[in-house]
Amino acid sequence: MEYKDDKGNTLYGFSQENLEQTNQAIRETNKLLQVLLVLILISLLLGIGFMSWLKMNSIIDLLIG
């Protein structure tokens, strides 16, 4: 890829604007991945808590019955 800077020099590779757009997209993706990770951890904790609650109720039912 060729780009011209303000002085008319030919630049090869990525322009600073493209790099900034790419960095912004990466930052947005990182934020979304962090949110996804938090949601997965919360659901994992809720699942463990629910399974523990079910086991606790089974033990209580056995003690009563």
Coordinates of C-alpha atoms in Angstrom, one line a residue:
M1 CA 0.0 0.0 0.0
E2 CA 1.2 3.4 -0.8
Y3 CA 0.3 6.6 0.9
K4 CA 1.3 10.3 0.5
D5 CA 2.0 12.3 3.6
D6 CA 1.4 16.0 4.0
K7 CA 4.7 16.9 2.4
G8 CA 4.1 14.6 -0.7
N9 CA 6.5 11.9 0.4
T10 CA 5.5 8.4 -0.6
L11 CA 4.9 6.1 2.4
Y12 CA 4.6 2.4 2.2
G13 CA 2.6 0.2 4.6
F14 CA -0.2 1.2 6.9
S15 CA -1.1 4.8 7.4
Q16 CA -1.4 6.2 10.9
E17 CA -5.2 6.5 10.4
N18 CA -5.5 2.9 9.5
L19 CA -3.4 1.9 12.6
E20 CA -5.6 4.0 14.8
Q21 CA -8.8 2.5 13.4
T22 CA -7.3 -1.0 13.9
N23 CA -6.2 -0.2 17.5
Q24 CA -9.7 1.2 18.3
A25 CA -11.3 -2.1 16.9
I26 CA -8.9 -4.1 19.0
R27 CA -9.8 -2.1 22.1
E28 CA -13.5 -2.6 21.5
T29 CA -12.9 -6.3 21.0
N30 CA -10.9 -6.5 24.2
K31 CA -13.7 -4.8 26.2
L32 CA -16.3 -7.2 24.7
L33 CA -14.1 -10.2 25.6
Q34 CA -13.8 -8.9 29.2
V35 CA -17.5 -8.5 29.5
L36 CA -18.0 -12.0 28.1
L37 CA -15.4 -13.4 30.6
V38 CA -17.2 -11.7 33.5
L39 CA -20.6 -13.1 32.4
I40 CA -19.1 -16.6 32.1
L41 CA -17.6 -16.4 35.6
I42 CA -20.9 -15.2 37.0
S43 CA -22.9 -18.0 35.4
L44 CA -20.3 -20.5 36.6
L45 CA -20.6 -19.3 40.2
L46 CA -24.4 -19.3 39.9
G47 CA -24.3 -22.9 38.6
I48 CA -22.0 -24.1 41.4
G49 CA -24.3 -22.4 43.9
F50 CA -27.4 -23.9 42.4
M51 CA -25.8 -27.4 42.4
S52 CA -24.7 -27.0 46.0
W53 CA -28.2 -25.8 47.0
L54 CA -29.7 -28.9 45.3
K55 CA -27.3 -31.2 47.1
M56 CA -28.1 -29.5 50.4
N57 CA -31.8 -29.9 49.9
S58 CA -31.3 -33.6 49.1
I59 CA -29.4 -34.1 52.4
I60 CA -32.1 -32.3 54.4
D61 CA -34.8 -34.4 52.7
L62 CA -32.9 -37.6 53.7
L63 CA -32.5 -36.4 57.3
I64 CA -36.2 -35.5 57.6
G65 CA -37.5 -38.6 55.8

